[in-house]
PDB file of C-alpha atoms in Angstrom:
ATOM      1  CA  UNK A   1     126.075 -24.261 118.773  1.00 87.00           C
ATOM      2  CA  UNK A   2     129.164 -22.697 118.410  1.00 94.00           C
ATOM      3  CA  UNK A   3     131.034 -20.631 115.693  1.00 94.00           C
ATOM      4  CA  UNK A   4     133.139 -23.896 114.969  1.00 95.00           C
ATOM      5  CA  UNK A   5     130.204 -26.130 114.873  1.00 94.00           C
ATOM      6  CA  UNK A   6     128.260 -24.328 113.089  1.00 94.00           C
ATOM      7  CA  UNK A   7     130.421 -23.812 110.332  1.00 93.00           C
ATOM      8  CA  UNK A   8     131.639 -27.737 109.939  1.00 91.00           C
ATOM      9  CA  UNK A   9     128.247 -28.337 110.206  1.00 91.00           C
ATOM     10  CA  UNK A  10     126.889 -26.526 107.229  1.00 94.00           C
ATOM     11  CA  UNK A  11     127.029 -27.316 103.307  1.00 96.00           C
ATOM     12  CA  UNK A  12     125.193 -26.065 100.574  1.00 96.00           C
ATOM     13  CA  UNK A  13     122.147 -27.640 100.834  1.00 98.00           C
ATOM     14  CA  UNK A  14     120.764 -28.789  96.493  1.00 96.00           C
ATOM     15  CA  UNK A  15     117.425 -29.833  98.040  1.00 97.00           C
ATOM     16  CA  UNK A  16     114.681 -27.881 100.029  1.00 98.00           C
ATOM     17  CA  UNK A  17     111.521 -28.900 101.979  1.00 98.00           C
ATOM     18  CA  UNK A  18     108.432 -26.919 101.149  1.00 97.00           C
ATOM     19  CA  UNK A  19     108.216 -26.437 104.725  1.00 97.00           C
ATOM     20  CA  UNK A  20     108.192 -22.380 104.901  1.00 97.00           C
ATOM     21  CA  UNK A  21     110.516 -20.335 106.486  1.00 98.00           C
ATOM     22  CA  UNK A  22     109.007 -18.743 109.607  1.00 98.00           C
ATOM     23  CA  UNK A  23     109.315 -14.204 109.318  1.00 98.00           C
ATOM     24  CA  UNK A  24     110.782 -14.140 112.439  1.00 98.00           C
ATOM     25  CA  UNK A  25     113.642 -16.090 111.363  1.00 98.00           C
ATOM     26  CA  UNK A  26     113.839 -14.424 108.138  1.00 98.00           C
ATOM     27  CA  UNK A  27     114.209 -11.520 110.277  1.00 98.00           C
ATOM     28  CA  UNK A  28     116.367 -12.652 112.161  1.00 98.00           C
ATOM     29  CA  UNK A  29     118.944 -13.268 109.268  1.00 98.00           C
ATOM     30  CA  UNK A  30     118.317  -9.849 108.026  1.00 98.00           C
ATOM     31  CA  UNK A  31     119.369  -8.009 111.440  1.00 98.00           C
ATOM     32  CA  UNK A  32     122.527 -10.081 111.497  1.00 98.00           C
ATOM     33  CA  UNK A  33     123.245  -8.913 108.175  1.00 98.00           C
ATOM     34  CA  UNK A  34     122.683  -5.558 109.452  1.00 98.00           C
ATOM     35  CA  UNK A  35     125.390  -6.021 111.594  1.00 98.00           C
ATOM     36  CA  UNK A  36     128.001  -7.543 109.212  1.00 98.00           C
ATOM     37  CA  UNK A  37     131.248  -5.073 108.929  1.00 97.00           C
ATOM     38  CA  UNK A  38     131.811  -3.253 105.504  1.00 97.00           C
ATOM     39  CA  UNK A  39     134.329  -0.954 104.123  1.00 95.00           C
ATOM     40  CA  UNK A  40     134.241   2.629 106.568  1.00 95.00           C
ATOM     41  CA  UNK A  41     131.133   1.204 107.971  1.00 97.00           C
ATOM     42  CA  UNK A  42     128.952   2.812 105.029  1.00 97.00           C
ATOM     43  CA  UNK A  43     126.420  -0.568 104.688  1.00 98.00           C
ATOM     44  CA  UNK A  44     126.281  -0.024 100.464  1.00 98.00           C
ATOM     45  CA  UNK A  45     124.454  -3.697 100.677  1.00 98.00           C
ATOM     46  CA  UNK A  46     120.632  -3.736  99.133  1.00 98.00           C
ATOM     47  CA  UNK A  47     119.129  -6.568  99.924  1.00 98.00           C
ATOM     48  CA  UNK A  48     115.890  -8.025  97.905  1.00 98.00           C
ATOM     49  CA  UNK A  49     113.976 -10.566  99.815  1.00 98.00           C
ATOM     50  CA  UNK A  50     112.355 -13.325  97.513  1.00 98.00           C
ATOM     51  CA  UNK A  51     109.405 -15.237  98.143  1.00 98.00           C
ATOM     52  CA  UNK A  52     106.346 -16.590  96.212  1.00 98.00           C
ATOM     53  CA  UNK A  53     106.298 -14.670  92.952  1.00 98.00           C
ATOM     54  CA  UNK A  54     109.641 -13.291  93.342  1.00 98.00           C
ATOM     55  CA  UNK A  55     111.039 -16.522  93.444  1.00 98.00           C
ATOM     56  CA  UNK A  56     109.537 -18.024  90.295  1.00 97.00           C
ATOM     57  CA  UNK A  57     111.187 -14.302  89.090  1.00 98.00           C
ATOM     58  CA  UNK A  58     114.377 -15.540  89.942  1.00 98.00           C
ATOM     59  CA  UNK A  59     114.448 -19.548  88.625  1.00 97.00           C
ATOM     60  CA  UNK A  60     113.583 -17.759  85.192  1.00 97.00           C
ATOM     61  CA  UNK A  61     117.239 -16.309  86.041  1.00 97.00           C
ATOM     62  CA  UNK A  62     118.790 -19.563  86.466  1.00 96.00           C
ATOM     63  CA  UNK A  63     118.907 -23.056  87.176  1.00 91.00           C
ATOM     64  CA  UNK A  64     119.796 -23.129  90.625  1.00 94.00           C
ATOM     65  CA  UNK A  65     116.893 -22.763  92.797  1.00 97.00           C
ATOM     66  CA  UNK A  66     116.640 -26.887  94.721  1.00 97.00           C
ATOM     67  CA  UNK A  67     113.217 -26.165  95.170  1.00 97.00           C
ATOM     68  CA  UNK A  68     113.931 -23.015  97.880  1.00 98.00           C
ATOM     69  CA  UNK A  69     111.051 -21.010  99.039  1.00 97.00           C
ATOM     70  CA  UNK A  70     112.638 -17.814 100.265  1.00 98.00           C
ATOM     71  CA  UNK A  71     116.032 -16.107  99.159  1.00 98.00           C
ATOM     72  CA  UNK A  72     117.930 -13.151  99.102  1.00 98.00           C
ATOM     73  CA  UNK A  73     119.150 -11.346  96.992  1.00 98.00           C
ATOM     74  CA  UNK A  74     122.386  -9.576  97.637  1.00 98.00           C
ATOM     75  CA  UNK A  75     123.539  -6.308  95.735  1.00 98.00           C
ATOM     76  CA  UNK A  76     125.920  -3.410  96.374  1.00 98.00           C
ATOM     77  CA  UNK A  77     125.225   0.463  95.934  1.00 98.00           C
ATOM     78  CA  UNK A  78     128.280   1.216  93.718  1.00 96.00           C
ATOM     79  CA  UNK A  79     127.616   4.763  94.631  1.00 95.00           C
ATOM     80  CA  UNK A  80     127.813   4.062  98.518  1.00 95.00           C
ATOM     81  CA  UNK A  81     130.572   1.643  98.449  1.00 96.00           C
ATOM     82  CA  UNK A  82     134.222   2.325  99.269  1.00 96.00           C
ATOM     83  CA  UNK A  83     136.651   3.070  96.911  1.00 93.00           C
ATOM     84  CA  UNK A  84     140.172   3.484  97.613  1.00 91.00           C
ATOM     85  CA  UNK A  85     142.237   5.721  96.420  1.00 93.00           C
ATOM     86  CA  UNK A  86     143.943   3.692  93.336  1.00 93.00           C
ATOM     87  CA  UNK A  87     140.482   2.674  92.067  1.00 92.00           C
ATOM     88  CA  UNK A  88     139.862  -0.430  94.135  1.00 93.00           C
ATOM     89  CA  UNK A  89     135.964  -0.705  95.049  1.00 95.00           C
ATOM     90  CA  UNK A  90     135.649  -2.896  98.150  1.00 97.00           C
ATOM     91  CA  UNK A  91     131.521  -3.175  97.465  1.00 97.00           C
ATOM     92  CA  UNK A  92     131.484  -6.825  96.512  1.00 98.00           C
ATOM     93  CA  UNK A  93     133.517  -7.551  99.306  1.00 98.00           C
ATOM     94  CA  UNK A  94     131.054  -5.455 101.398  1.00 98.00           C
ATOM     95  CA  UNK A  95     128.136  -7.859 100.159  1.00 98.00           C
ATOM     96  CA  UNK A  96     130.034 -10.847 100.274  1.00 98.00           C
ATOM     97  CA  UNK A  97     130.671 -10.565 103.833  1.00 98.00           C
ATOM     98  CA  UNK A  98     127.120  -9.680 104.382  1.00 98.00           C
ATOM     99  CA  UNK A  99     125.788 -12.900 102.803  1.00 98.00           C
ATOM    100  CA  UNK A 100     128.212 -15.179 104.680  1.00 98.00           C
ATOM    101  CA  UNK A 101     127.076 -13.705 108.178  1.00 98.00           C
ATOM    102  CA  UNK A 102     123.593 -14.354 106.580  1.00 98.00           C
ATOM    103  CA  UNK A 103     124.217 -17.650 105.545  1.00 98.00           C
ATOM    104  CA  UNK A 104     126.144 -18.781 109.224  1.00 98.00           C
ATOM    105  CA  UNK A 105     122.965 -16.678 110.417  1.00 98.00           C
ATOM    106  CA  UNK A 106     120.660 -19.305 109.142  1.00 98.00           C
ATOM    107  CA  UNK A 107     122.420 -22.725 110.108  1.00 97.00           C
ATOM    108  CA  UNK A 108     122.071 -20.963 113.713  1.00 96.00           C
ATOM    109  CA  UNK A 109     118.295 -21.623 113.355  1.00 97.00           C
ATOM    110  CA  UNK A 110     118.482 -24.478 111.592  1.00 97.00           C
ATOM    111  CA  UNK A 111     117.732 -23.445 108.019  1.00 98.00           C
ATOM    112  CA  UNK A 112     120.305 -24.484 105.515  1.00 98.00           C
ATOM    113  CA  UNK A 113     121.541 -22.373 102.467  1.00 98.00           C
ATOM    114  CA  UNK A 114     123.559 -22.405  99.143  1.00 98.00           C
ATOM    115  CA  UNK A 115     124.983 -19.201  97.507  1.00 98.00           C
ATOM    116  CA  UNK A 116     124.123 -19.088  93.915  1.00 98.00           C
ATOM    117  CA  UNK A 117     126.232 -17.143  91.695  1.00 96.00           C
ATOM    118  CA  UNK A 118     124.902 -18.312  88.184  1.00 94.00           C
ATOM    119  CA  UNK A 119     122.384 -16.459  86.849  1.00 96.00           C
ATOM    120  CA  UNK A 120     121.299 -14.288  83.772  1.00 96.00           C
ATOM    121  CA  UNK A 121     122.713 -10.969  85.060  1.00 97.00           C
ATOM    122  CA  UNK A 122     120.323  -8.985  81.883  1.00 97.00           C
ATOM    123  CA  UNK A 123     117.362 -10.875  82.779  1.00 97.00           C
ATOM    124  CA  UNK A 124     117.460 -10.602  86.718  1.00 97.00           C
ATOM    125  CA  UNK A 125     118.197  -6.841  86.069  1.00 98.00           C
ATOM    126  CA  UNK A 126     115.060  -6.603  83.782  1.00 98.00           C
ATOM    127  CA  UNK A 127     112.469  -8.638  85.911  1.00 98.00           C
ATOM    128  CA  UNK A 128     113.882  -7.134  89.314  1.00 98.00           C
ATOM    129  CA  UNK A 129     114.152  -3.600  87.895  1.00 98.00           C
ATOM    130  CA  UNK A 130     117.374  -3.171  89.292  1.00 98.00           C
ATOM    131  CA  UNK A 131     118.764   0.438  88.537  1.00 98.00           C
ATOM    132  CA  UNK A 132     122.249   0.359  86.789  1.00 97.00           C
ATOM    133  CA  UNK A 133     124.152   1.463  89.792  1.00 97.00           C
ATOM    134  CA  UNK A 134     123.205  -2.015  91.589  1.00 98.00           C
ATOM    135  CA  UNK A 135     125.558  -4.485  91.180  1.00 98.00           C
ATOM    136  CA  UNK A 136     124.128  -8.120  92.096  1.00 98.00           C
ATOM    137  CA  UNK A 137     126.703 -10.143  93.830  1.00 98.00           C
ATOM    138  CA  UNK A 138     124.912 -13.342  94.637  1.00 98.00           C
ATOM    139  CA  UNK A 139     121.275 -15.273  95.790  1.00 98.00           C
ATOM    140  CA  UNK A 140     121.164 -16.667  99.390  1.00 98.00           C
ATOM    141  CA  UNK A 141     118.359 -19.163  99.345  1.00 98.00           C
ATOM    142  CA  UNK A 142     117.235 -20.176 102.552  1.00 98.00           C
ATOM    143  CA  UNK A 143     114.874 -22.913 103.694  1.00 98.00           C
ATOM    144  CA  UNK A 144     114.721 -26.503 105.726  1.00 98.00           C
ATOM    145  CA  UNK A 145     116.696 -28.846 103.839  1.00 98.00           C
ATOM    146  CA  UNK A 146     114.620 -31.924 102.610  1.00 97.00           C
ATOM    147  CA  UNK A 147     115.130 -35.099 104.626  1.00 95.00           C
ATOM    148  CA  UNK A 148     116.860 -36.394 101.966  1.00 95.00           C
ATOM    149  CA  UNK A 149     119.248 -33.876 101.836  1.00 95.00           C
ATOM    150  CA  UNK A 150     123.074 -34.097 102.448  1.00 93.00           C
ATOM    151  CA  UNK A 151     125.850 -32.540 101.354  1.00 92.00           C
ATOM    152  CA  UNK A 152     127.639 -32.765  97.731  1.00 88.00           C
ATOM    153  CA  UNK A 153     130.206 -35.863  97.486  1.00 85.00           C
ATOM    154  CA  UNK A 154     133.168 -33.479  97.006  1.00 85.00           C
ATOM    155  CA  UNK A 155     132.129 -30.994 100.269  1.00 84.00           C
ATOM    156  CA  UNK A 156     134.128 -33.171 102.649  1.00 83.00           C
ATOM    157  CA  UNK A 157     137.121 -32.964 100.206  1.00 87.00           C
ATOM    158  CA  UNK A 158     138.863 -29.992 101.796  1.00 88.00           C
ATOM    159  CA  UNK A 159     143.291 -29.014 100.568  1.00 90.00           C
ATOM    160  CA  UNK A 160     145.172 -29.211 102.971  1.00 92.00           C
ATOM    161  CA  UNK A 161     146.532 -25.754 104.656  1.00 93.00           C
ATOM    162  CA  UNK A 162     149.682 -25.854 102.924  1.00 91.00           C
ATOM    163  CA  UNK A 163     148.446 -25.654  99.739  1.00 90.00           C
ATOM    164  CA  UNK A 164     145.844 -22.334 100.961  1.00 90.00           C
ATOM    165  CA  UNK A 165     147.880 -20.612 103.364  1.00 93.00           C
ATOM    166  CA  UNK A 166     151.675 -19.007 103.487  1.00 92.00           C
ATOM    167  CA  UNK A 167     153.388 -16.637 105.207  1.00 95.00           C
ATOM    168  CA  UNK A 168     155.704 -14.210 104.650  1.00 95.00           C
ATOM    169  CA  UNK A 169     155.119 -14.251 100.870  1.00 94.00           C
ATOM    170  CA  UNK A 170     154.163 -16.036  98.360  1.00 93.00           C
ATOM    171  CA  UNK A 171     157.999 -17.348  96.714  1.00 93.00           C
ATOM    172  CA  UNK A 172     156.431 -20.861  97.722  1.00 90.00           C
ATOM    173  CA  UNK A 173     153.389 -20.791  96.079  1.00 91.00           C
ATOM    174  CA  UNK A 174     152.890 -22.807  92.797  1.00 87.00           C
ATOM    175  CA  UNK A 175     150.177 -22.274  89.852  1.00 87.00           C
ATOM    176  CA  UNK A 176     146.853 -24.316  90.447  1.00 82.00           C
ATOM    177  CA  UNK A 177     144.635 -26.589  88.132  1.00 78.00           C
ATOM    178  CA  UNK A 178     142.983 -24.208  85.307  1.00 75.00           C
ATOM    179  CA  UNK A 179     139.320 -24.793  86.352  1.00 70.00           C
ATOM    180  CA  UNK A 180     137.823 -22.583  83.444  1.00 70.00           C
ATOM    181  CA  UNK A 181     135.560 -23.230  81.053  1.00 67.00           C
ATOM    182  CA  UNK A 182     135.243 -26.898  83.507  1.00 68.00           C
ATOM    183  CA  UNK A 183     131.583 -25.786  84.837  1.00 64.00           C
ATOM    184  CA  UNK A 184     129.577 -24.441  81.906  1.00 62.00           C
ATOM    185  CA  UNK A 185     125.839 -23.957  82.604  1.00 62.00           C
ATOM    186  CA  UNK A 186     123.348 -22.239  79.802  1.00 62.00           C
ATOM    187  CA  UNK A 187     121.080 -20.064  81.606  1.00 63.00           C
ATOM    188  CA  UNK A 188     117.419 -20.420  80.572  1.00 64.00           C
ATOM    189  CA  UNK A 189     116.377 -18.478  77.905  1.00 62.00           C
TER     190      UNK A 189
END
């Protein structure tokens, strides 16, 4: 498949086979991370692989799990990352870009993914024994997608490019739909 095909291909898949994911592809995913580009090339991504226990770790951090076998979690090294020289640190953009080559990564071998971003930050750090200078950025879970599966009614719905893009600047631009508070979840207790 191709770059393009791959990537109208994929969605974030809300229900996974049991079927398990297979360590070479697992490893696979990893190395490509590897490879992702981050700020002055200093790789400040940690990444915690989650299977079996770990797993039922994490879904007492959240909802969001569809049944996923395997997943990843993706933090930055806040004493690793870049920071520029008017205080910007570039680490979750580091991590972020390492979990979307992960998660193109995996629709190349046919495992699907969703990015989950919701979770009890306290409770992850507790049962993970994450070190204060982690900073958690997001879960990739990674598995076969149930037969059933298929993408999210609103996936297809894509803005057009005028609405996303500009050039120049941004005199043209006009405020969007206030979206907060819209998606509550409670996180388990």
């Amino acid at each position: 498949m191709t770059f393009t095909e791959i990537a109208e291909k994929r969605y974030s898949v809300r229900n996974f086979s049991q079927r398990p994911v297979e360590k070479e592809k697992l490893q696979h995913i990893l190395e490509m991370g590897r490879l992702s580009p981050t700020g002055v090339n200093w790789q400040p991504q940690r990444l915690l692989v989650m299977e079996g226990e770990a797993m039922e770790k994490f879904a007492r951090c959240t909802f969001f799990v569809f049944g996923a076998q395997t997943g990843i979690l993706v933090c930055y090294d806040r004493n690793v990352s870049w920071t520029s020289d008017w205080g910007t640190n570039i680490g979750s953009i580091d991590a972020t870009m390492v979990m979307s080559t992960m998660m193109y990564a995996a629709e190349e071998q046919g495992l699907g993914t969703i990015i989950i971003g919701g979770y009890n930050e306290d409770r992850l750090r507790e049962l993970f024994k994450m070190p204060d200078y982690l900073e958690p950025v997001g879960a990739l879970l990674i598995g076969y997608p149930a037969p059933e599966s298929k993408p999210h009614p609103v996936y297809h719905q894509r803005k057009p490019m005028s609405d996303t893009v500009f050039y120049g600047d941004f005199s043209e631009v006009t405020p969007g739909e206030d979206h907060a508070g819209k998606h509550r979840v409670r996180f388990p207790d």
